[in-house]
Amino acid sequence: MLLNGRTLFLIVAGTFVAGGCAAVSDHKLDRAMIAVAHPLAAEAGLEILKAGGSAVDAAIAAEMVLTLVEPQSSGIGGGAFLVHHAAAGGAIDSYDGRETAPKSAVPEMFLSSSGSPKSFSAAALGGRAVGIPGLIRMLALAHAEHGRLPWALLFEPAIKLARDGFRVSPRLASAAGGDRDFERIAETREYFRPGGKRIRADDILKNPALASTLDAVAQKGPAGFYEGPVALAIADAVSHAPANPAPLSAIEIAGYEAKKRPPVCTPYRAWRVCSMGPPSSGGIALLQSLGMLENFDLARMAPFSIEAIHLILEASRLAFADRDLYVADPDHVPVPTEGLLSRPYLQARAQLIDPTRSMGQALPGRPMGAPGDLAAESGPERGQSTTHLAVRDSDGNTVSMTATVERGFGSKLMAAGFILNNELTDFSFLPTEFGKPIANRALAGKRPRSTMTPTLVFDADGKMILAIGSPGGARIAGYVLKTVIAVLDWKMDIQAAIAAPNFVNRNGPTEIEAATLLAAIAPALASLGHDIRFRSLESGLHGIEVTAKGLRGGADPRREGVALGLP
Ligand code: GLU
């Protein structure tokens, strides 16, 4: 059975938009823009852009507001990756604000006393999984290089909202309302259930503790976070957590370092795609998939047709087989990034794809520079949180940034008004398998592997044409892959590409977004050998497209975001 992909897509997109949760933007003449997961964050970013701020300035202002209004997803108690393109000179920089494991971390930290991996929820709750937050140091590093407005000014919108109160969104209300763990953690419970009453959509919520934390960071820079009362509050919350307490000192927090890393970039047909390298696996998985798919003429296939989707799923399988074996913190394990992205290697991998039959589980390849004797990781799946934002300033500088506290509300611990992450559960719970070490095993000082995929695409003249990324845990690379192909190969506008149904393969079952018309092609995919699962696949794709007429923004209708432009 072959459906006409174009018709299929239009109907599905129509359903989402009519379902009506997101503002759709098509600011064809805009010259600056921000696309982000919450309208208040978009307004803060836009205010900064209006005041002459750079893309990095606006990203900082927006992320501080997200810390307040979307605490389930990201914030200053977590980490992020930021990819930046400078219009003048064309430099592409990537910044690593990934959390690090404290001194007490050991490879067996998520094993139970019987030696088997703990359940994800048992491991993620409380102090043990909290990594030293990286967001503030990373933003300060990016601001030092690409900021234009004074650092302190960028905190004003968030401080004001935290003091005066903000309107609770339906998404925050439902995430906080249903969380049973809050009952165990006094500060979190008091904030989200003041006087035992759950916060509800449209309630006005104030966060004076966060206002004073942000004020300290605004006045003192990163020292306001990594030293003094805020650092002590983090150390105390982790060390004395009601669940899984783990030793963490203020001195360790002070020692956190954000890093500038080389971005990963490869050609894809006429374009060049750049994304975040290790310790994220997302950029490599995206670029590997594209590198394999370059060997098939996707543009000639109907968008979202069975033949195209099958090829994309198979390429993703192969990319994930490599990811699970090779990608981890490059400061601790040799990651064969160059080999994984080499054209001949990807051509050889592409030959494993049979257009008429699924290969089932893919095996990892042997790229140049591959270390011997590693075991592949097979981890639990998770990820309801995380946030992606894209900003373009009027000089043409662009930011693509994904930030996270890992799962919804991270560790569920709060300190000094913000949620603390549980990023360390992104390490492999098993340190070894069949006697061989797993690259992504936990270690003191190490960064857990991520799948966050903040991406920028350039045309043949080196012009930046697309900034995109998403939350979604290990599915992020798949969400971004779908969107990039829809925009580049199928010429869909960014909003339509984002809204189009998701489908993902992480070298296991094929996951299809439930309640979309992709259900109609599921039987055909099954007959090619795919093991089909219907899932909500709740991406949170946000992006900006640069067209001949100006900027076009895209906000994922599955979440609460918007794209706002400046004419
Ligand atoms: N912690 C995940 C990562 O860094 C992101 C979680 C999510 O997207 O929900 O890959």
Coordinates of C-alpha atoms in Angstrom, one line a residue, residues 55-383:
A55 CA 21.0 36.2 19.7
V56 CA 23.0 35.0 22.7
D57 CA 21.6 37.9 24.9
A58 CA 18.0 37.0 23.9
A59 CA 18.6 33.3 24.5
I60 CA 19.8 34.0 28.0
A61 CA 16.8 36.2 28.9
A62 CA 14.4 33.5 27.5
E63 CA 16.1 30.7 29.3
M64 CA 15.9 32.5 32.6
V65 CA 12.2 32.9 32.1
L66 CA 11.9 29.2 31.2
T67 CA 13.6 28.4 34.5
L68 CA 10.6 30.0 36.1
V69 CA 7.7 29.2 33.8
E70 CA 8.7 25.8 32.5
P71 CA 10.6 24.3 35.5
Q72 CA 9.6 20.8 34.5
S73 CA 11.8 21.0 31.4
S74 CA 15.0 23.1 32.0
G75 CA 16.6 25.7 34.1
I76 CA 19.6 27.0 35.9
G77 CA 19.7 23.8 38.0
G78 CA 20.4 21.8 34.8
G79 CA 22.5 21.8 31.7
A80 CA 22.5 22.8 28.0
F81 CA 24.2 22.8 24.7
L82 CA 24.3 25.9 22.5
V83 CA 25.4 26.1 18.9
H84 CA 26.1 29.7 17.6
H85 CA 26.7 31.1 14.1
A86 CA 28.3 34.5 13.8
A87 CA 27.1 36.4 10.8
A88 CA 30.3 38.3 10.6
G89 CA 33.1 35.9 9.8
G90 CA 30.8 32.9 9.8
A91 CA 32.4 31.1 12.8
I92 CA 30.3 28.2 14.2
D93 CA 30.9 27.7 17.9
S94 CA 29.4 25.1 20.1
Y95 CA 29.2 25.4 23.9
D96 CA 29.0 22.5 26.3
G97 CA 27.1 23.2 29.6
R98 CA 26.5 19.6 30.4
E99 CA 26.4 18.6 34.0
T100 CA 29.3 16.7 35.5
A101 CA 29.3 13.9 38.0
P102 CA 30.5 14.8 41.5
K103 CA 33.5 13.2 43.2
S104 CA 31.3 10.5 44.8
A105 CA 30.2 9.1 41.5
V106 CA 31.3 5.5 40.7
P107 CA 30.5 3.2 37.8
E108 CA 28.2 1.1 40.0
M109 CA 26.2 4.0 41.3
F110 CA 22.9 2.9 39.8
L111 CA 23.2 -0.8 40.6
S112 CA 21.1 -2.2 43.4
S113 CA 22.7 -4.3 46.2
S114 CA 22.0 -7.4 44.1
G115 CA 24.1 -6.0 41.3
S116 CA 21.2 -5.4 38.9
P117 CA 20.4 -2.0 37.5
K118 CA 18.0 0.0 39.6
S119 CA 14.7 1.1 38.1
F120 CA 14.9 4.4 36.4
S121 CA 12.5 6.2 38.8
A122 CA 14.3 4.8 41.9
A123 CA 17.6 6.1 40.5
A124 CA 16.4 9.4 39.3
L125 CA 14.8 10.7 42.5
G126 CA 16.7 12.7 45.0
G127 CA 20.4 13.5 45.4
R128 CA 22.3 10.7 43.8
A129 CA 21.5 11.5 40.1
V130 CA 22.1 15.3 40.4
G131 CA 25.0 16.5 38.3
I132 CA 26.7 19.8 38.9
P133 CA 24.6 22.3 36.9
G134 CA 26.3 23.7 33.8
L135 CA 23.8 26.2 32.3
I136 CA 25.0 29.4 33.9
R137 CA 28.7 28.9 33.3
M138 CA 27.9 27.9 29.7
L139 CA 25.8 31.0 29.1
A140 CA 28.4 33.2 30.7
L141 CA 31.0 31.8 28.3
A142 CA 28.8 32.3 25.3
H143 CA 27.9 35.8 26.5
A144 CA 31.6 36.7 26.9
E145 CA 32.1 35.9 23.3
H146 CA 28.8 36.9 21.6
G147 CA 26.9 39.0 24.1
R148 CA 26.2 42.7 23.4
L149 CA 24.0 43.9 26.3
P150 CA 25.2 43.9 29.9
W151 CA 24.8 40.5 31.5
A152 CA 22.7 41.9 34.4
L153 CA 20.1 43.3 32.1
L154 CA 19.3 39.9 30.7
F155 CA 17.9 38.7 34.0
E156 CA 15.4 41.5 34.5
P157 CA 12.4 40.0 32.7
A158 CA 12.7 36.7 34.7
I159 CA 13.4 38.5 38.0
K160 CA 10.3 40.7 37.6
L161 CA 8.1 37.7 36.7
A162 CA 9.4 35.7 39.6
R163 CA 8.7 38.5 42.0
D164 CA 5.3 39.6 40.6
G165 CA 4.1 36.2 39.7
F166 CA 3.3 34.5 36.4
R167 CA 0.3 32.7 35.1
V168 CA 0.7 28.9 35.4
S169 CA 0.3 27.2 32.0
P170 CA -1.9 24.1 31.5
R171 CA 1.2 22.0 30.8
L172 CA 2.9 23.0 34.0
A173 CA -0.2 22.6 36.1
S174 CA -0.8 19.1 34.8
A175 CA 2.9 18.0 35.1
A176 CA 3.1 19.3 38.7
G177 CA -0.4 18.2 39.6
G178 CA 0.3 14.5 38.9
D179 CA 3.7 14.2 40.6
R180 CA 3.5 12.0 43.6
D181 CA 7.2 12.4 44.5
F182 CA 6.7 16.0 45.5
E183 CA 5.0 14.9 48.7
R184 CA 8.4 13.6 49.9
I185 CA 10.4 16.8 49.3
A186 CA 9.4 19.8 51.4
E187 CA 10.7 22.7 49.3
T188 CA 9.2 21.3 46.1
R189 CA 5.9 20.4 47.7
E190 CA 5.6 23.8 49.3
Y191 CA 6.2 25.6 46.0
F192 CA 4.0 23.5 43.8
R193 CA 1.3 22.7 46.4
P194 CA 1.3 25.7 48.7
G195 CA -0.8 24.9 51.8
G196 CA -1.5 21.4 50.4
K197 CA -3.3 22.8 47.3
R198 CA -2.1 21.9 43.9
I199 CA -1.4 24.7 41.5
R200 CA -3.8 25.0 38.7
A201 CA -3.7 26.5 35.2
D202 CA -4.1 30.2 35.3
D203 CA -3.1 30.5 39.0
I204 CA -0.6 33.2 39.6
L205 CA 2.6 31.7 41.0
K206 CA 5.4 33.7 42.6
N207 CA 8.9 32.5 43.2
P208 CA 10.8 35.0 45.5
A209 CA 13.6 32.5 46.1
L210 CA 14.3 32.2 42.4
A211 CA 14.1 36.0 42.1
S212 CA 16.8 36.5 44.6
T213 CA 19.0 33.7 43.1
L214 CA 18.7 35.3 39.7
D215 CA 19.4 38.7 41.2
A216 CA 22.6 37.3 42.7
V217 CA 23.7 35.8 39.3
A218 CA 22.8 39.1 37.6
Q219 CA 24.9 41.1 40.0
K220 CA 27.9 38.7 40.5
G221 CA 27.9 36.7 37.3
P222 CA 28.4 32.9 37.6
A223 CA 29.9 33.5 41.1
G224 CA 26.4 34.3 42.2
F225 CA 25.5 30.7 41.4
Y226 CA 28.7 28.7 41.8
E227 CA 29.8 30.3 45.1
G228 CA 28.1 31.5 48.2
P229 CA 24.6 30.9 49.4
V230 CA 23.2 29.4 46.1
A231 CA 26.1 26.8 45.9
L232 CA 25.6 26.0 49.5
A233 CA 21.9 25.5 49.0
I234 CA 22.5 23.1 46.1
A235 CA 25.1 21.1 48.1
D236 CA 22.7 20.9 51.1
A237 CA 19.7 19.8 49.0
V238 CA 21.7 17.0 47.4
S239 CA 23.6 15.9 50.5
H240 CA 20.5 15.8 52.7
A241 CA 18.0 14.8 50.1
P242 CA 15.1 12.8 51.6
A243 CA 15.7 10.2 48.9
N244 CA 19.1 9.0 47.7
P245 CA 21.2 11.6 49.6
A246 CA 24.7 11.9 48.1
P247 CA 27.7 13.9 49.3
L248 CA 28.2 17.1 47.3
S249 CA 30.4 20.0 48.5
A250 CA 30.2 23.7 47.5
I251 CA 33.8 23.5 46.5
E252 CA 33.0 20.9 43.9
I253 CA 30.2 23.1 42.6
A254 CA 32.6 26.0 42.3
G255 CA 34.9 23.9 40.2
Y256 CA 32.4 23.3 37.3
E257 CA 33.8 24.2 33.9
A258 CA 31.8 24.9 30.8
K259 CA 33.6 24.0 27.5
K260 CA 33.8 25.3 24.0
R261 CA 33.9 22.3 21.7
P262 CA 34.3 21.8 18.0
P263 CA 30.8 21.4 16.4
V264 CA 30.2 18.4 14.2
C265 CA 29.5 19.4 10.6
T266 CA 29.0 17.4 7.4
P267 CA 27.6 18.0 3.9
Y268 CA 24.1 16.8 3.1
R269 CA 23.4 17.0 -0.6
A270 CA 23.7 20.7 -1.4
W271 CA 23.7 21.8 2.3
R272 CA 26.0 21.7 5.3
V273 CA 24.5 20.6 8.6
C274 CA 26.2 21.4 11.9
S275 CA 25.2 20.2 15.3
M276 CA 26.5 19.4 18.8
G277 CA 29.3 16.9 19.1
P278 CA 30.2 14.6 22.1
P279 CA 29.3 14.4 24.9
S280 CA 26.0 14.6 23.0
S281 CA 25.3 11.8 20.7
G282 CA 22.5 13.7 19.0
G283 CA 24.6 15.6 16.4
I284 CA 26.5 12.4 15.4
A285 CA 23.3 10.4 15.1
L286 CA 21.6 13.1 13.0
L287 CA 24.6 13.6 10.7
Q288 CA 25.2 9.8 10.3
S289 CA 21.5 9.3 9.3
L290 CA 21.7 12.1 6.8
G291 CA 25.0 10.8 5.4
M292 CA 23.4 7.4 4.8
L293 CA 20.2 8.9 3.4
E294 CA 22.2 11.0 0.9
N295 CA 22.6 7.7 -1.0
F296 CA 18.8 7.7 -1.7
D297 CA 16.8 10.2 -3.6
L298 CA 14.4 11.3 -0.9
A299 CA 13.3 14.4 -2.8
R300 CA 11.8 12.1 -5.5
M301 CA 9.8 10.2 -3.0
A302 CA 6.5 11.5 -1.8
P303 CA 6.8 13.2 1.6
F304 CA 5.9 10.8 4.4
S305 CA 5.5 7.9 2.0
I306 CA 6.2 4.4 3.1
E307 CA 9.4 4.1 1.0
A308 CA 10.9 7.3 2.4
I309 CA 9.9 6.6 6.0
H310 CA 11.3 3.0 5.8
L311 CA 14.7 4.3 4.6
I312 CA 14.8 7.0 7.3
L313 CA 14.0 4.4 10.0
E314 CA 16.7 2.0 8.8
A315 CA 19.3 4.8 8.7
S316 CA 18.4 5.7 12.2
R317 CA 18.8 2.1 13.4
L318 CA 22.3 2.0 12.0
A319 CA 23.2 5.4 13.6
F320 CA 21.9 4.2 17.0
A321 CA 23.9 1.0 16.9
D322 CA 27.0 3.1 16.6
R323 CA 25.8 5.6 19.2
D324 CA 25.2 2.9 21.8
L325 CA 28.7 1.6 21.4
Y326 CA 30.9 4.6 20.8
V327 CA 29.6 7.9 22.0
A328 CA 30.3 9.3 25.5
D329 CA 32.2 12.1 27.2
P330 CA 35.2 12.7 24.9
D331 CA 37.3 13.9 27.9
H332 CA 37.0 10.4 29.3
V333 CA 36.8 8.0 26.3
P334 CA 38.2 8.2 22.8
V335 CA 35.1 8.9 20.6
P336 CA 35.8 8.1 16.9
T337 CA 33.8 11.1 15.7
E338 CA 35.7 11.6 12.5
G339 CA 35.4 7.9 11.6
L340 CA 31.7 7.9 12.4
L341 CA 31.1 10.8 10.1
S342 CA 33.4 9.9 7.2
R343 CA 31.7 9.7 3.9
P344 CA 33.1 6.3 2.8
Y345 CA 32.1 4.8 6.1
L346 CA 28.5 6.1 5.8
Q347 CA 28.3 5.0 2.2
A348 CA 29.3 1.5 3.3
R349 CA 26.7 1.6 6.1
A350 CA 24.0 2.8 3.7
Q351 CA 24.6 -0.3 1.7
L352 CA 23.2 -2.3 4.6
I353 CA 19.8 -0.7 4.0
D354 CA 17.4 -2.8 2.0
P355 CA 14.6 -0.7 0.6
T356 CA 12.3 -3.7 0.6
R357 CA 12.9 -5.2 4.0
S358 CA 13.9 -4.0 7.5
M359 CA 17.2 -5.3 8.8
G360 CA 15.8 -5.7 12.3
Q361 CA 18.3 -4.9 14.9
A362 CA 21.4 -3.2 13.4
L363 CA 24.9 -4.0 14.5
P364 CA 27.5 -1.3 15.1
G365 CA 30.1 -0.7 12.5
R366 CA 33.9 -0.3 12.8
P367 CA 34.7 3.3 11.9
M368 CA 38.2 4.5 11.6
G369 CA 39.7 5.2 15.1
A370 CA 37.2 2.9 16.8
P371 CA 38.5 1.8 20.2
G372 CA 38.4 -2.0 20.6
D373 CA 36.7 -3.9 23.4
L374 CA 33.7 -1.9 24.3
A375 CA 30.2 -3.2 25.1
A376 CA 27.1 -1.5 23.8
E377 CA 24.7 0.2 26.1
S378 CA 21.1 -0.8 26.3
G379 CA 19.5 1.7 28.6
P380 CA 16.0 2.4 29.8
E381 CA 14.1 5.0 27.8
R382 CA 12.7 8.2 29.2
G383 CA 12.4 11.9 28.7

